[in-house]
Tab-separated table of C-alpha atoms and ligand atoms in Angstrom:
chain	number	residue	atom	x	y	z
A	487	MET	CA	-70.588	-1.443	37.624
A	488	GLN	CA	-69.410	2.173	37.494
A	489	THR	CA	-65.767	2.649	36.616
A	490	ASN	CA	-63.835	5.860	36.385
A	491	SER	CA	-63.381	5.832	32.643
A	492	THR	CA	-65.268	8.457	30.709
A	493	ILE	CA	-67.057	6.885	27.767
A	494	LEU	CA	-68.879	9.970	26.484
A	495	ASP	CA	-67.143	13.313	26.603
A	496	VAL	CA	-68.903	16.303	25.068
A	497	SER	CA	-67.111	19.632	25.266
A	498	GLY	CA	-68.052	23.019	23.914
A	499	LEU	CA	-70.635	21.474	21.607
A	500	CYS	CA	-72.356	24.065	19.428
A	501	LYS	CA	-75.047	23.477	16.798
A	502	LYS	CA	-76.638	26.099	14.596
A	503	TYR	CA	-79.558	25.663	12.255
A	504	GLY	CA	-79.212	28.623	9.925
A	505	ASN	CA	-78.850	31.556	12.265
A	506	THR	CA	-80.376	29.831	15.232
A	507	ASP	CA	-78.066	28.662	17.995
A	508	VAL	CA	-79.644	25.453	19.238
A	509	LEU	CA	-76.649	24.217	21.240
A	510	ARG	CA	-74.447	26.905	22.762
A	511	GLY	CA	-71.469	25.144	24.317
A	512	VAL	CA	-72.702	21.909	25.870
A	513	ASN	CA	-70.353	20.112	28.248
A	514	LEU	CA	-71.065	16.743	29.710
A	515	GLN	CA	-69.313	13.547	30.652
A	516	VAL	CA	-70.734	10.075	31.171
A	517	ARG	CA	-68.683	7.305	32.739
A	518	GLU	CA	-68.688	3.675	31.809
A	519	GLY	CA	-71.592	1.818	33.483
A	520	GLU	CA	-73.545	4.978	34.297
A	521	LEU	CA	-77.192	5.625	33.584
A	522	ALA	CA	-77.333	9.339	32.798
A	523	CYS	CA	-80.691	11.072	32.423
A	524	ILE	CA	-81.047	14.298	30.518
A	525	ILE	CA	-84.023	16.429	31.491
A	526	GLY	CA	-85.207	19.871	30.470
A	527	PRO	CA	-87.963	21.749	28.704
A	528	SER	CA	-89.111	21.062	25.223
A	529	GLY	CA	-86.918	22.843	22.666
A	530	SER	CA	-83.901	23.057	24.961
A	531	GLY	CA	-81.751	21.009	22.582
A	532	LYS	CA	-81.830	17.562	24.233
A	533	SER	CA	-82.547	15.625	21.079
A	534	THR	CA	-80.096	17.681	19.022
A	535	MET	CA	-77.399	17.037	21.617
A	536	LEU	CA	-78.108	13.295	21.707
A	537	ARG	CA	-78.198	13.078	17.892
A	538	CYS	CA	-74.857	14.824	17.656
A	539	CYS	CA	-73.405	12.042	19.810
A	540	ASN	CA	-73.781	9.489	17.003
A	541	LEU	CA	-73.596	11.983	14.171
A	542	LEU	CA	-77.222	11.835	13.184
A	543	GLU	CA	-76.707	15.630	13.348
A	544	SER	CA	-73.365	17.152	12.552
A	545	PRO	CA	-72.028	19.495	15.236
A	546	THR	CA	-71.197	23.034	14.168
A	547	SER	CA	-68.224	23.109	16.583
A	548	GLY	CA	-66.873	21.574	19.736
A	549	ASN	CA	-65.645	18.119	20.524
A	550	ILE	CA	-67.257	14.760	21.196
A	551	ILE	CA	-65.524	11.528	22.092
A	552	ALA	CA	-67.992	8.634	22.208
A	553	ALA	CA	-66.775	5.084	23.007
A	554	SER	CA	-63.239	6.156	21.989
A	555	HIS	CA	-64.378	7.535	18.622
A	556	GLU	CA	-63.430	11.133	17.926
A	557	LEU	CA	-66.588	12.323	16.186
A	558	MET	CA	-65.049	15.514	14.807
A	559	ASN	CA	-62.280	13.634	13.030
A	560	PRO	CA	-63.159	13.849	9.333
A	561	GLU	CA	-61.732	10.331	8.853
A	562	ILE	CA	-64.189	8.751	11.241
A	563	ASP	CA	-65.782	5.461	10.206
A	564	ILE	CA	-69.411	6.289	10.986
A	565	ASN	CA	-70.661	2.725	10.601
A	566	ARG	CA	-68.115	1.397	13.044
A	567	MET	CA	-68.789	4.182	15.493
A	568	ARG	CA	-72.568	3.476	15.397
A	569	GLN	CA	-71.932	-0.163	16.328
A	570	ASP	CA	-70.390	1.161	19.570
A	571	VAL	CA	-72.911	3.978	20.045
A	572	GLY	CA	-76.433	2.566	19.802
A	573	MET	CA	-79.612	4.571	19.657
A	574	VAL	CA	-83.273	4.020	20.644
A	575	PHE	CA	-85.860	6.467	19.324
A	576	GLN	CA	-89.203	7.725	20.660
A	577	GLN	CA	-91.037	6.278	17.639
A	578	PHE	CA	-89.268	2.839	17.722
A	579	ASN	CA	-88.317	3.048	14.003
A	580	LEU	CA	-88.878	-0.714	13.429
A	581	TYR	CA	-89.362	-2.096	9.922
A	582	PRO	CA	-93.117	-2.834	9.715
A	583	HIS	CA	-92.797	-5.705	7.221
A	584	LEU	CA	-90.189	-7.624	9.216
A	585	SER	CA	-90.775	-9.880	12.245
A	586	ALA	CA	-89.364	-8.845	15.643
A	587	LEU	CA	-86.595	-11.383	15.080
A	588	ASN	CA	-85.674	-10.032	11.660
A	589	ASN	CA	-85.749	-6.470	12.899
A	590	VAL	CA	-83.066	-7.534	15.319
A	591	THR	CA	-81.032	-9.726	12.961
A	592	LEU	CA	-80.944	-7.191	10.096
A	593	ALA	CA	-78.000	-5.090	11.249
A	594	LEU	CA	-76.213	-8.188	12.639
A	595	ARG	CA	-76.339	-9.658	9.138
A	596	LYS	CA	-75.804	-6.510	7.030
A	597	VAL	CA	-73.460	-4.466	9.250
A	598	GLN	CA	-71.700	-7.091	11.312
A	599	ASN	CA	-71.728	-9.788	8.595
A	600	LYS	CA	-72.864	-12.511	10.973
A	601	SER	CA	-74.118	-15.801	9.531
A	602	LYS	CA	-77.855	-16.354	9.593
A	603	ASP	CA	-77.592	-18.866	12.442
A	604	GLU	CA	-75.323	-16.748	14.577
A	605	ALA	CA	-77.491	-13.653	13.981
A	606	GLN	CA	-80.583	-15.570	15.045
A	607	ASP	CA	-78.900	-16.874	18.217
A	608	ILE	CA	-77.787	-13.423	19.209
A	609	ALA	CA	-81.194	-11.908	18.346
A	610	MET	CA	-83.078	-14.552	20.359
A	611	GLN	CA	-80.855	-13.825	23.391
A	612	ALA	CA	-81.520	-10.092	23.014
A	613	LEU	CA	-85.276	-10.661	22.677
A	614	ASP	CA	-85.134	-12.910	25.746
A	615	GLN	CA	-83.415	-10.094	27.680
A	616	VAL	CA	-86.343	-7.793	26.970
A	617	GLY	CA	-88.922	-10.525	27.746
A	618	LEU	CA	-90.094	-11.064	24.156
A	619	LYS	CA	-88.674	-14.387	23.077
A	620	ASN	CA	-92.234	-15.622	22.523
A	621	LYS	CA	-92.969	-12.691	20.161
A	622	ALA	CA	-90.026	-13.307	17.862
A	623	MET	CA	-92.194	-14.093	14.855
A	624	SER	CA	-94.657	-11.190	15.394
A	625	LYS	CA	-94.572	-8.160	13.153
A	626	PRO	CA	-94.491	-4.688	14.774
A	627	GLY	CA	-98.186	-4.115	13.943
A	628	GLU	CA	-99.057	-7.151	16.044
A	629	LEU	CA	-97.246	-5.784	19.095
A	630	SER	CA	-98.172	-3.152	21.671
A	631	GLY	CA	-96.169	0.099	21.675
A	632	GLY	CA	-94.290	-1.101	24.769
A	633	GLN	CA	-93.444	-4.385	23.066
A	634	GLN	CA	-92.301	-2.575	19.929
A	635	GLN	CA	-90.022	-0.369	22.002
A	636	ARG	CA	-88.594	-3.478	23.715
A	637	VAL	CA	-87.847	-4.934	20.267
A	638	ALA	CA	-86.077	-1.666	19.387
A	639	ILE	CA	-84.041	-1.974	22.591
A	640	ALA	CA	-83.211	-5.631	21.747
A	641	ARG	CA	-82.077	-4.485	18.319
A	642	ALA	CA	-79.721	-1.923	19.880
A	643	VAL	CA	-78.435	-4.375	22.532
A	644	ALA	CA	-77.810	-7.177	20.011
A	645	LEU	CA	-75.039	-5.176	18.331
A	646	LYS	CA	-73.201	-5.105	21.686
A	647	PRO	CA	-72.647	-1.348	21.750
A	648	ARG	CA	-70.554	0.267	24.464
A	649	ILE	CA	-73.184	2.901	25.106
A	650	ILE	CA	-76.859	3.373	24.125
A	651	LEU	CA	-78.541	6.721	23.620
A	652	PHE	CA	-82.281	6.835	24.251
A	653	ASP	CA	-84.404	9.796	23.061
A	654	GLU	CA	-87.648	9.852	25.061
A	655	PRO	CA	-88.083	6.090	24.795
A	656	THR	CA	-91.415	6.072	26.637
A	657	SER	CA	-93.015	9.314	25.377
A	658	ALA	CA	-95.019	7.598	22.631
A	659	LEU	CA	-96.403	4.942	24.929
A	660	ASP	CA	-99.737	4.591	26.704
A	661	PRO	CA	-99.092	5.200	30.422
A	662	GLU	CA	-99.684	1.582	31.412
A	663	LEU	CA	-96.908	0.427	29.065
A	664	VAL	CA	-94.238	2.808	30.268
A	665	ASP	CA	-93.062	0.755	33.258
A	666	ASP	CA	-92.307	-2.375	31.208
A	667	VAL	CA	-89.890	-0.378	29.081
A	668	LEU	CA	-88.312	1.395	32.066
A	669	ASN	CA	-87.887	-1.961	33.820
A	670	VAL	CA	-86.025	-3.336	30.807
A	671	MET	CA	-83.761	-0.302	30.960
A	672	CYS	CA	-83.114	-0.862	34.673
A	673	ASP	CA	-82.206	-4.511	33.883
A	674	LEU	CA	-79.753	-3.338	31.258
A	675	ARG	CA	-78.152	-1.007	33.740
A	676	LYS	CA	-77.699	-3.872	36.176
A	677	ARG	CA	-75.869	-5.753	33.425
A	678	GLY	CA	-73.496	-2.783	33.185
A	679	MET	CA	-74.729	-1.121	30.021
A	680	THR	CA	-73.882	2.587	29.802
A	681	MET	CA	-77.032	4.583	28.888
A	682	VAL	CA	-77.837	8.178	28.211
A	683	VAL	CA	-81.572	8.760	28.424
A	684	VAL	CA	-83.501	11.871	27.502
A	685	THR	CA	-86.678	11.570	29.536
A	686	HIS	CA	-89.665	13.345	31.060
A	687	GLU	CA	-90.110	10.430	33.502
A	688	MET	CA	-88.909	12.250	36.577
A	689	ALA	CA	-89.635	9.416	39.008
A	690	PHE	CA	-87.496	7.096	36.859
A	691	ALA	CA	-84.684	9.645	36.641
A	692	HIS	CA	-84.810	10.252	40.407
A	693	ALA	CA	-84.825	6.575	41.277
A	694	ALA	CA	-82.548	5.045	38.631
A	695	ALA	CA	-80.063	7.640	37.317
A	696	ASP	CA	-76.479	7.780	38.511
A	697	LYS	CA	-76.245	11.217	36.959
A	698	VAL	CA	-78.860	13.796	36.018
A	699	ILE	CA	-78.178	16.600	33.537
A	700	PHE	CA	-80.551	19.541	33.285
A	701	MET	CA	-80.501	21.348	29.948
A	702	ASP	CA	-82.164	24.651	29.054
A	703	GLU	CA	-81.768	26.932	26.042
A	704	GLY	CA	-78.946	24.951	24.509
A	705	VAL	CA	-76.692	24.570	27.527
A	706	VAL	CA	-76.248	22.274	30.494
A	707	VAL	CA	-77.506	24.402	33.361
A	708	GLU	CA	-76.674	21.935	36.150
A	709	SER	CA	-75.703	18.307	36.573
A	710	GLY	CA	-75.114	15.993	39.461
A	711	THR	CA	-76.381	12.940	41.215
A	712	ALA	CA	-80.139	12.312	41.144
A	713	ALA	CA	-80.289	13.496	44.769
A	714	ASP	CA	-78.357	16.688	43.914
A	715	ILE	CA	-80.732	17.652	41.121
A	716	PHE	CA	-84.062	16.510	42.522
A	717	GLU	CA	-83.545	17.152	46.234
A	718	ARG	CA	-81.254	20.182	46.253
A	719	PRO	CA	-81.135	21.875	42.837
A	720	ARG	CA	-78.890	24.945	42.954
A	721	GLU	CA	-80.013	26.843	39.898
A	722	GLY	CA	-83.237	28.813	39.691
A	723	ARG	CA	-84.018	27.438	36.220
A	724	THR	CA	-83.698	23.865	37.515
A	725	GLN	CA	-85.918	24.646	40.489
A	726	ALA	CA	-88.563	26.223	38.254
A	727	PHE	CA	-88.539	23.307	35.818
A	728	LEU	CA	-88.857	20.712	38.581
A	729	ALA	CA	-91.639	22.621	40.294
A	730	ARG	CA	-93.841	21.835	37.273
A	731	TYR	CA	-93.510	18.140	38.057
A	732	ALA	CA	-93.985	18.384	41.787
B	1177	ADP	P1	-85.691	19.017	22.689
B	1177	ADP	O1	-85.334	17.656	22.271
B	1177	ADP	O2	-85.029	19.459	23.957
B	1177	ADP	O3	-87.152	19.280	22.693
B	1177	ADP	P2	-84.573	19.763	20.104
B	1177	ADP	O4	-83.159	19.394	20.105
B	1177	ADP	O5	-85.519	18.909	19.363
B	1177	ADP	O6	-85.069	20.027	21.592
B	1177	ADP	O7	-84.719	21.217	19.459
B	1177	ADP	C1	-84.028	22.348	19.915
B	1177	ADP	C2	-84.324	23.532	19.025
B	1177	ADP	O8	-83.786	23.272	17.753
B	1177	ADP	C3	-85.781	23.799	18.850
B	1177	ADP	O9	-85.998	25.180	18.866
B	1177	ADP	C4	-86.097	23.204	17.487
B	1177	ADP	O10	-87.144	23.911	16.860
B	1177	ADP	C5	-84.769	23.409	16.749
B	1177	ADP	N1	-84.530	22.411	15.709
B	1177	ADP	C6	-84.413	21.075	15.917
B	1177	ADP	N2	-84.181	20.422	14.760
B	1177	ADP	C7	-84.112	21.371	13.794
B	1177	ADP	C8	-83.919	21.364	12.377
B	1177	ADP	N3	-83.667	20.204	11.778
B	1177	ADP	N4	-83.945	22.546	11.730
B	1177	ADP	C9	-84.172	23.715	12.381
B	1177	ADP	N5	-84.371	23.789	13.717
B	1177	ADP	C10	-84.351	22.650	14.423
B	1178	MG	MG1	-86.505	16.018	21.854
């Protein structure tokens, strides 16, 4: 499903909080259809980088083009951009008082102005894709963490984004629930979805990623194919980081 067109292009991205430089010139490109995994130590700026890519954080300087939206353009329509650039969070961020179905239909109704029937059809298809059609009427509190995260993925998918950003989607899950979520992500990739995934699941990144990006101290230290990064890392910092997982 990979094509040659770049769908996410981050160049010279800097982010300061007060006097602290959290991102110090991040460069990365993701092509349409790719599954890109971002790895790196805690505090290296992975979440900040990802959140800049749909303007949950505002970059201090640099350029980002995401799904053809120029994020640094002051005229940007953020709501439209976020329909093309979806996001899945570590903590699911579902509405606890709404059913799985209504968690998925909400943005379809409010943001995309779909009719109730159309929103429900799309939402049921999305829930079916993540294997949860039979849980459509359950509230988040009645679902396991893995099921809640699959609802959150269905919610992102239902909007038909061109790219989905995932910030440690399995880090809040009990270990036995991690694979269900990773399998759903692998299915999505087979369907051609472009995904950028911050993860500590090294086996997943090694097996499934088209591209692996290692970040440390606010920069991309090294990026390449999964084999490049896991089997023949060039940089000492990458080698030292991976040694902790060996
Ligand atoms: P990672 O996701 O790789 O663990 P983060 O992007 O969350 O890293 O954080 C990078 C650095 O930025 C950390 O040192 C963190 O403390 C700091 N940071 C993150 N968010 C904020 C914030 N809102 N205000 C101040 N510092 C922040
Ligand atoms: Mg993080």
